[in-house]
Structures are given as structure tokens and as C-alpha cells.
Amino acid sequence: MGVDMLFIDSQATIMPATVNVNRLSTFAPHLKAGSLYSLIRFDVTRCNPSFRLTDSALIIRFTDSTRFTEITEAASTILGEGFRFRNHSELLGLANSNSQLPDIIGEITAVKSTVTNPPQDKERVMATIKLDNNVSVTLSLFDTQAVSFHKKLDGYKGDPRVVVASNINPKIVGGRLFLNATSATHIFFDKESNAGESYFYKLVSNETGNISAASLLKGYAKVEHITIAELNEFIITANSQDIEFSCTGKVTTIKSDKGWCYVSCSKCSKKLQRTVSSFTCMTCNNTNAVGVLRYRVELTIADDTSEAQFVCFDGEMQKLHLLRASEAGEQMAGKGENPEDCQPPPFIADMVGKSYKFQVRVTSYNFTAQHQTFTISRILNEHERLPLPEFAANVS
């Protein structure tokens, strides 16, 4: 595996560079982030159009003839950093395209973490970032990056307000925008970057009044296990909020009249409007949208205390049954028949009578008059181990 770098010149142009694995022993010991170099005898080729780290269409490749010299004069006018910040609408345009890995800057307003001490497998951190236009996005970090972010935030002196995240991958999942960290992502808090420092003083001058992310990180507790009666009571008596609970219950009914799948937009995952010859996505304003079949199953689940209506979406159904909705649709639909119009597959009907442990995502919508179902965010067989809570406390 080689080494990839970003170079910035005196005109503030950022360009990627790479050193092949066969040349690492020659060049790597002499390259240091933040240092200045003069570079000669290198190749320039076109970048891979996918997952680009810069706006440049070209990339520098070190060859056996490449020579470079470190510049130590302090009079250099080359900037020490360069970012490609994107606003919310630009991030939406890049979502699911896998074309660019842009940067973001914003204010940390919430952090949720599964990181434990010592760290375990499949760690996750989700940070809510308010961008410059007051639109919030979710930054997701996984495994070693999640642990690094958690430890850095937890041990930060003072209350970090600003985060700069480089080279993130925008994704739309379930109609929401998520920014996933990549192997190239670097995190900078407050004044650790010049851009962050400027943004920090801008926030201070405006005084948004948000609670610090560090205190929020320490405030999250493990997912509480409750009965279905307690879940029903919670949305009646508690204040509107976003929270997750775990429950155990038996499936008593599959709501087959609600269907078992839907044709979604491949970009935003919203349900498409079917016409005679095409699909229309009202969210993306696309009259020729690409459709993807996804699960959506409504079911009644009961325990010894009460019952409630739940809905289970594509990700959990696919993990539970190890079959994509499109594959199930091919098995069920006859010639010329739309899968969403046919009866649920037998493996869905067979869920009736079985008990499951599951996590329920309660959102502000569940506290409104329009609420009819609870969303299942995780589902397991009754005898399987309940997973780590999605958002666990910083335990030691």
C-alpha cells in the first residue's frame, strides 16, 4: 500500500500526490506533514474520478527520478492549510455520487457515542454539526476513528465549539443526509486550524448559547429496556425528544394490507411515484428516477403488558432474513406483476408467533397526533445477544 498526500502551492492550489509502495523506503522517511518542499522530475497523470480529495483533475506521481528538497526559509508565502468546505445544498448534490470527498466546518451541538473503555468492536460516534446556514448534519465515525474522536473530545481542555472534518463522504440514508468519515478524514477542533479559529471567533461574537459537546458526550446513558406498556405511556407523558429504548415482544400480526415493500429512489430512498413507463421522485424532482425495491413491514408486537404497532425498514429486514427485497420480489411477483402489489414472502409471514429483542427509535414525530407506528432500529432473535446500545455512555 502506497502513501497519498495533498500538496498546496503559493497560489493556494491543492493537488494530490502519491508514492507507490515500491518507492516508500526511498521517499517516506523524508516526507513530513506541514513541511515545505521544492519538487522536480515527477509524473503528472489524471486522477481517478471517484472519491477525489481535491478539485484538481490531475495527480502527481513520484518516480525513481523524482527529487525534492526541504525549504526551511520562514519567508515562504505558501499557506499551511487548504480546505474545500461545502454547504448543505452542495453536500446534497454530492450525496451518493462517490465523486468527491469534501470538507465541512461547523458548530458541534451534540455527540452520541458507543465507545467504551476498553474499546470493543464496531464502535461508533455520531456528531451533530450545525453548518453556517443553520442546517444541521450528522457526521458518522466508525471503529478506530470513532475511538480517536471520542478520546480527543472527552479529554479536550475546555469546551470545543468548532469542528473541521476533511474528506468526508456524503450519503443519503432513509431520506436523511449523513456525512461518513473516510480513511482520509482528519478532525480539527476550535483553534487547531486557521479556518477553525476564524469560525470559533465568529461563534463567540454571535454567542449561540449551545451546550458544549464535551458535556453532552458524558451525559448519554445506555439504552433502557422497557415494556411495551411503558413505551406507550412514555409518548403520552414525556416531553418531545429523540431517544432509543429496547423491548422484547412477540409478533402477533403482519399488516399485509400495508404492503411489505416499496420502490424507492436510489438517491434519497424516498418512495417513488410510478407512471406507465418511468418513476418520479418528488423529493429529487426527477421524472426518470432509478428505483430500488426496499422492505417496509408493519407489524403488531405484544408482551405481557400491552401491544403496539411497529414498522421495520429495509436494513433490519435484510439483516434478519439475509435476503434483499429485490430478490424476494423476484420470487414472489408473477409475470407483469409489481412486487409491491403481491403478498408478503413466506419468511415475513413466518415472523408471526416469534419473539424478538429489538430497539425502538422514538423521535419527535411519535409525540404528534399523526403518530401510528414506532420505528424498529435493531432487531434480534430472542435468544441472541442484545447488541451494544447505539449511543452508550463514556463508561470506564
C-alpha angles and dihedrals in degrees: 000000000000132000125259122202141176121230125197123195136200090275090057090248112152118210131175122237133188138198116205117234090246091061099043094100089055100047111017098074090057099047120088129174112250096023125119122236140178109220132198139170100031133139124245119206137161119281124242103263091225126082094000116189095201141023090253117110089204135071133201116232121196114228134188087267096052116120129184136179127203114238114217101176111119092212094080115129094206114122118242095225143020130191137184101216116190128196125226097271091048091050090052089053091053095044116123091357095104087207103115138018103213131186129244136200126192150117122296109233102163140007127196120187141180092192114131134183111276094029117244134197122296098020116181139189125189117191123189110220124192109213126211093272092055092253114133125221133183120242112201124199125182140202114331093007090051091051092048093049092046094050093045093050095042093050096041115126108235125357115308111220104172131054129189113195119186130206100006124169113231115218133176111217121175090350093304128110115241126180110212121202116236134201087268095053119119123186124214124183127207110314097004088102131034091237091050092049092054091048091047093057089045090057092045090054091050095039101207092189096223120156113256117263092230093061091045091052092056092046101066118102132198120280108276120230112227139166122256090249089056090048091054090046093048095063090049099049107026129080118260110276146137113257141139130229134181124228140174122217148139123256107240102170140017110211095225091170087067092057127237102245144017138203108251136190110264089222107043101014092230119139114272127226110237120222129178095274108010149019126252124208110205092191095054093032088231119147093189101045122165110243127219122188112233134179122253113168125175116202141168115236124189138185131180091285107045146317136249142181117258135182125212119198137206103282098053095040091051092049092047097049100026091228132107118235090239090056092048090048092055090054095048107036120083124217110302092005123124112234093226090059096054129084120278115271116263093252089061093048088048090063088079110103094020123114123225140184109224144166120234124210111214116194135175088270090067089064093058130089090249092064113119106149141030118230117237109219097180132014131189138172111266093250096047123097114268108242125241111283111270091235111026130176125258095265126179 
